[in-house]
Coordinates of C-alpha atoms in Angstrom, one line a residue:
Chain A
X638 CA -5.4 -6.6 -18.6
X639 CA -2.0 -7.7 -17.0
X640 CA -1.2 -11.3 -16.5
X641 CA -0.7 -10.9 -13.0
X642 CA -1.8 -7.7 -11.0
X643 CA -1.4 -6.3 -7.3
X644 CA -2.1 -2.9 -5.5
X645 CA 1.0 -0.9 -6.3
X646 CA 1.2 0.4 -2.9
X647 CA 2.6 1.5 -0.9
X648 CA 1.2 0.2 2.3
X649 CA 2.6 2.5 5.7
X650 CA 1.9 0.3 8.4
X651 CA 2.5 0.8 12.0
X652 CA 5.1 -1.7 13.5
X653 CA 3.6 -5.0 15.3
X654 CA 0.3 -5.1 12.6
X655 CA -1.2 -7.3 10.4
X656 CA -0.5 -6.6 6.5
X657 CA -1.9 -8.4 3.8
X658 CA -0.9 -8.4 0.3
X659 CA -3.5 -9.4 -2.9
X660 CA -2.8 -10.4 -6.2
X661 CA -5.0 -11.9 -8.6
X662 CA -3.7 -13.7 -11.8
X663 CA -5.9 -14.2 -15.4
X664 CA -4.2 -17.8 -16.5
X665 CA -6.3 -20.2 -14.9
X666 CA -3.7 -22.7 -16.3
X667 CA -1.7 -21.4 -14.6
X668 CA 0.2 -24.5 -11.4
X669 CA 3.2 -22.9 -9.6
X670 CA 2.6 -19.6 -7.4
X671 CA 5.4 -17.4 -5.7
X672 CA 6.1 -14.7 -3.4
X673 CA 9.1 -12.6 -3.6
X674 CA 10.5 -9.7 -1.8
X675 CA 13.0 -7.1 -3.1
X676 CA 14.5 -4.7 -1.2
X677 CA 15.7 -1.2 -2.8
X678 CA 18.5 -1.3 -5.1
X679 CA 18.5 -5.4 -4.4
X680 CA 17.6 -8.9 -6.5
X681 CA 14.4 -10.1 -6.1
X682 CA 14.6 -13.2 -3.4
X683 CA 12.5 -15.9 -3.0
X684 CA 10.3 -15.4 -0.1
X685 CA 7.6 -18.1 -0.1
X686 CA 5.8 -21.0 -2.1
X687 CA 2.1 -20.9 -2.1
X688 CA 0.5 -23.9 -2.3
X689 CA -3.2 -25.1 -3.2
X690 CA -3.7 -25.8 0.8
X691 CA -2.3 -22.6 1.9
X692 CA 0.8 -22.7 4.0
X693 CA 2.6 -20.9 6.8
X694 CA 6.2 -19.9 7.6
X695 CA 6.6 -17.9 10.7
X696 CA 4.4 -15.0 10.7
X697 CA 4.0 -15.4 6.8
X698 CA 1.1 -17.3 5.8
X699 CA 0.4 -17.6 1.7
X700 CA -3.1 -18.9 0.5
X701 CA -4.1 -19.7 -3.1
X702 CA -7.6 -19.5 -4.1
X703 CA -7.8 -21.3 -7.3
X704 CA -11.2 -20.6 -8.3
X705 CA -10.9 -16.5 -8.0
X706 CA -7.7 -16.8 -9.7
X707 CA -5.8 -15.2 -6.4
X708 CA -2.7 -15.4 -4.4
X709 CA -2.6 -13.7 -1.0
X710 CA 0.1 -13.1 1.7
X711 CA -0.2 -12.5 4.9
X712 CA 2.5 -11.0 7.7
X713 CA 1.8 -10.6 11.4
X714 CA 3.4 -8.9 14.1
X715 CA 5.4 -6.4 11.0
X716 CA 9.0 -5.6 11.7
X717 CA 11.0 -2.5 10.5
X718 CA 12.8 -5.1 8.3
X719 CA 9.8 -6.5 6.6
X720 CA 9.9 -3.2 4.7
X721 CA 10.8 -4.2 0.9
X722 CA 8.7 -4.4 -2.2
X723 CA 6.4 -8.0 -2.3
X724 CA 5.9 -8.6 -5.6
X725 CA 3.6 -11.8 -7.0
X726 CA 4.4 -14.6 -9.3
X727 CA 3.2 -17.4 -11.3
X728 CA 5.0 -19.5 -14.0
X729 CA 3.4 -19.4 -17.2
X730 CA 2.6 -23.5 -18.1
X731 CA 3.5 -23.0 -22.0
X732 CA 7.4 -22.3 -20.9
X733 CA 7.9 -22.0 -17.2
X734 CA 9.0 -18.7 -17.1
X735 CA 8.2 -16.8 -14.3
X736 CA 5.1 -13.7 -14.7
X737 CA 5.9 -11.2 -12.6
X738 CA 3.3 -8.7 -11.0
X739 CA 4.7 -5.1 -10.5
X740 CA 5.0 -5.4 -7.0
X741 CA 3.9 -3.9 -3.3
X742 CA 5.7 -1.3 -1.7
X743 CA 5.5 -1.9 1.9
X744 CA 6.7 0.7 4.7
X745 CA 6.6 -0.2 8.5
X746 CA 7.6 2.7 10.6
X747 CA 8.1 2.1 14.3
Chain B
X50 CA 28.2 -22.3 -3.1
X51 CA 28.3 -19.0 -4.9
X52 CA 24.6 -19.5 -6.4
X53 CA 24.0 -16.6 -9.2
X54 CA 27.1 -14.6 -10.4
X55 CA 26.8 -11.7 -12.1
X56 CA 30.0 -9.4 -13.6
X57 CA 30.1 -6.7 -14.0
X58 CA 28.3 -4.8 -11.0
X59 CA 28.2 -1.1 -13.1
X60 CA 29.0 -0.8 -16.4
X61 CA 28.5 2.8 -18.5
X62 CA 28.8 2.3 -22.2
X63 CA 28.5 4.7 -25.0
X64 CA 25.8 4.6 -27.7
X65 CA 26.6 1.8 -30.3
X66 CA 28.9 0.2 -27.8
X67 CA 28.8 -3.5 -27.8
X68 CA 29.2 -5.5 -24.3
X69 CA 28.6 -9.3 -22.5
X70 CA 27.0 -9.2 -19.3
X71 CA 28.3 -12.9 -17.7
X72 CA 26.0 -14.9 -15.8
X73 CA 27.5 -18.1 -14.1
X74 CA 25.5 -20.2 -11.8
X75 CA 27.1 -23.2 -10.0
X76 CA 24.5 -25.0 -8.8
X77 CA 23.4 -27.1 -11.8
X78 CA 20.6 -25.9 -13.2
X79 CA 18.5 -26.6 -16.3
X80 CA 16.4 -23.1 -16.1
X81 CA 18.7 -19.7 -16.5
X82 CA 16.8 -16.3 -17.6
X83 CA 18.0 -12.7 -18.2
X84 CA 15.7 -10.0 -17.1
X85 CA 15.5 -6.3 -17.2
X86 CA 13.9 -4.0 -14.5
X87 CA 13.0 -0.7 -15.1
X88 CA 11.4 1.9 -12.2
X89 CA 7.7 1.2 -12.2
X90 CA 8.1 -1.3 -15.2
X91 CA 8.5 -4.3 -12.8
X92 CA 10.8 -7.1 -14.5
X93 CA 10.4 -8.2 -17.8
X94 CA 11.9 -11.6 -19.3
X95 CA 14.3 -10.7 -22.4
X96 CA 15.7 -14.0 -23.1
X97 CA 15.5 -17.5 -21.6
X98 CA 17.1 -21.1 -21.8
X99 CA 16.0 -23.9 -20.8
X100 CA 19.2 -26.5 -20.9
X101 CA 22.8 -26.1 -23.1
X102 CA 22.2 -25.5 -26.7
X103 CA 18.5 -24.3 -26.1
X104 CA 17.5 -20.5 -26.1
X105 CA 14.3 -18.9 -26.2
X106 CA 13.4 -15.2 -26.7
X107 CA 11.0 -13.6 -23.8
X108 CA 9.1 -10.2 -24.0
X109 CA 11.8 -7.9 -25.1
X110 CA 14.5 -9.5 -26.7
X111 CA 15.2 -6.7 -29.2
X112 CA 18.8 -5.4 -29.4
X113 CA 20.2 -8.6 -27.1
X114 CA 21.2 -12.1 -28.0
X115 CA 22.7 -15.1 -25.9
X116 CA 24.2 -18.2 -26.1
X117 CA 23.9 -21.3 -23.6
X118 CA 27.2 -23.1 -24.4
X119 CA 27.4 -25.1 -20.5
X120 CA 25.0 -25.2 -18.4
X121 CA 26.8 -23.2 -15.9
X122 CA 26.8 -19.8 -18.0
X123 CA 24.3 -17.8 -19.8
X124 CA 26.3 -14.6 -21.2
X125 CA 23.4 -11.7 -22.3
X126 CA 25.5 -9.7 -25.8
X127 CA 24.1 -6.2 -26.2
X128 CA 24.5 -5.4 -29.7
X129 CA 24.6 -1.8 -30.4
X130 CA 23.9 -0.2 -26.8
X131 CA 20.8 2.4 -26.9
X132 CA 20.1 5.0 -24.0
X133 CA 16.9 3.1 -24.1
X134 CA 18.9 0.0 -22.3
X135 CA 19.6 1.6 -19.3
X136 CA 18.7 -0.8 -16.9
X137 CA 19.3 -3.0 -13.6
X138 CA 19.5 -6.2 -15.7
X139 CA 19.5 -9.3 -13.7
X140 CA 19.9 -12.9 -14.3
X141 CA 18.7 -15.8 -12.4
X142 CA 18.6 -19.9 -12.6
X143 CA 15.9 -22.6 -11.7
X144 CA 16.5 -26.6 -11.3
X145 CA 13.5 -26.7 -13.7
X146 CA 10.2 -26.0 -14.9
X147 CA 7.6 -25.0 -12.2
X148 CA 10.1 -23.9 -8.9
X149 CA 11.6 -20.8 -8.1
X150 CA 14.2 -18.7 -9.5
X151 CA 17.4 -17.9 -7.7
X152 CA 18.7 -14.4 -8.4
X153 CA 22.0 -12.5 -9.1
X154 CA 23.0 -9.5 -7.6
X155 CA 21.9 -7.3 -10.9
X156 CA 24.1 -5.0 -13.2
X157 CA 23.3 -1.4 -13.5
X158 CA 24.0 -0.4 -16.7
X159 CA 23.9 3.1 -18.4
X160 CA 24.1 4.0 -22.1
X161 CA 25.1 7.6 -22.3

C-alpha cells in the first residue's frame, strides 16, 4: 500500500461546480499535511496548508480528519484556470521530507 | 528574491556522460531536496539535506550524489548518465522540518 494515495483522475467538471479532492495517508504519525497544484510541464507549487481545524482560502477549503487518516480539498465556483494536477502531501516525522501522492488530474471546461 | 534556481532548463547527454544539475536558493533555508518526476510515477525524493555539511539519500539515490557545501546551493552530480535518467528533475528548499517546500522551475533532461 502507498504512503499517501488519491483518485488518479481525472475529474471533467463543468465550470462554476463544486470539486472535491480525497486522499487518505497510512502514517498516523504522521503532523504536517499539504496541498499542491502543478500545472502541465510546470513545478509543483504550494497551494494550501491543511490544518487539524480545517481551514479556508477563497473558494478552497482543506480539512484533515486525523482519525481516518484523510486530507480532503474542496473548490467551489471551478474556473477554467483551476485546471492543474492536485496532488497530496504529508511530511514523513522520521526526516521531514515530503510524501508525495501521485496526484489529481482536474479538467474544467466551460 | 529569486526563490529556487535551477540551471540548466534542457540538457541532452549521451550514455556515460557525467553532468551537475545547480540548485541555488536565496532565501536561507535549512531544508533543500532533489526530486525526479516521471509520467505517472509522481515525484520521488533522490537525495536530501538538511543544513551545510549534512546529506541524506531518499528513495532512489542510485547513479546521483551531492554535496551541500553553503547553504545556498545543493548541486545533484549524475555519474554515468543512463537512458533510464530521463527525467524532469526538480529541486526545491524549506525553512525547516514540517513546512512546505518551494520549488524550482525543473530540468528536463534526456540520456540518448
Amino acid at each position: 500500500r502507498k504512503e499517501v494515495e488519491q483518485d488518479p483522475g481525472p475529474f471533467n467538471v463543468p465550470e462554476g461546480a463544486t470539486v472535491a479532492f480525497n486522499c487518505t495517508y497510512s502514517n498516523s504519525a504522521s503532523q504536517s499535511f499539504f496541498w499542491y497544484r502543478q500545472d502541465c510541464r510546470k513545478e509543483p507549487k504550494l497551494l494550501m496548508s491543511v490544518y487539524s481545524s480545517g481551514n479556508e482560502d477563497g473558494r478552497f477549503t482543506a480539512q484533515l480528519n486525523r482519525a481516518s487518516q484523510y486530507i480532503s480539498l474542496l473548490i467551489r465556483d471551478s474556473k477554467l484556470s483551476d485546471s492543474a494536477t492536485y496532488l497530496c502531501v504529508v511530511i514523513r516525522v522520521s526526516n521531514y521530507q515530503l510524501i508525495w501522492g501521485a496526484g489529481t488530474k482536474l479538467i474544467i471546461k466551460p | 528574491n529569486a526563490g529556487v534556481t535551477q540551471t540548466p532548463k534542457f540538457q541532452v547527454l549521451k550514455t556515460g556522460q557525467s553532468m551537475t544539475l545547480q540548485c541555488a536558493q536565496d532565501m536561507n533555508h535549512e531544508y533543500m531536496s532533489w526530486y525526479r518526476q516521471d509520467p505517472g510515477m509522481g515525484l520521488r525524493l533522490i537525495h536530501y539535506s538538511v543544513g551545510a555539511g549534512i546529506t541524506d539519500q531518499g528513495e532512489v539515490p542510485n547513479g546521483y550524489n551531492v554535496s551541500r557545501s553553503t547553504t545556498e546551493d545543493f548541486p545533484l552530480r549524475l555519474l554515468s548518465a543512463a537512458p533510464s535518467q530521463t527525467s524532469v528533475y526538480f529541486c526545491a528548499s524549506s525553512k525547516a522540518g514540517g513546512y512546505g517546500y518551494t520549488f524550482g522551475s525543473g530540468t528536463r533532461l534526456t540520456v540518448v
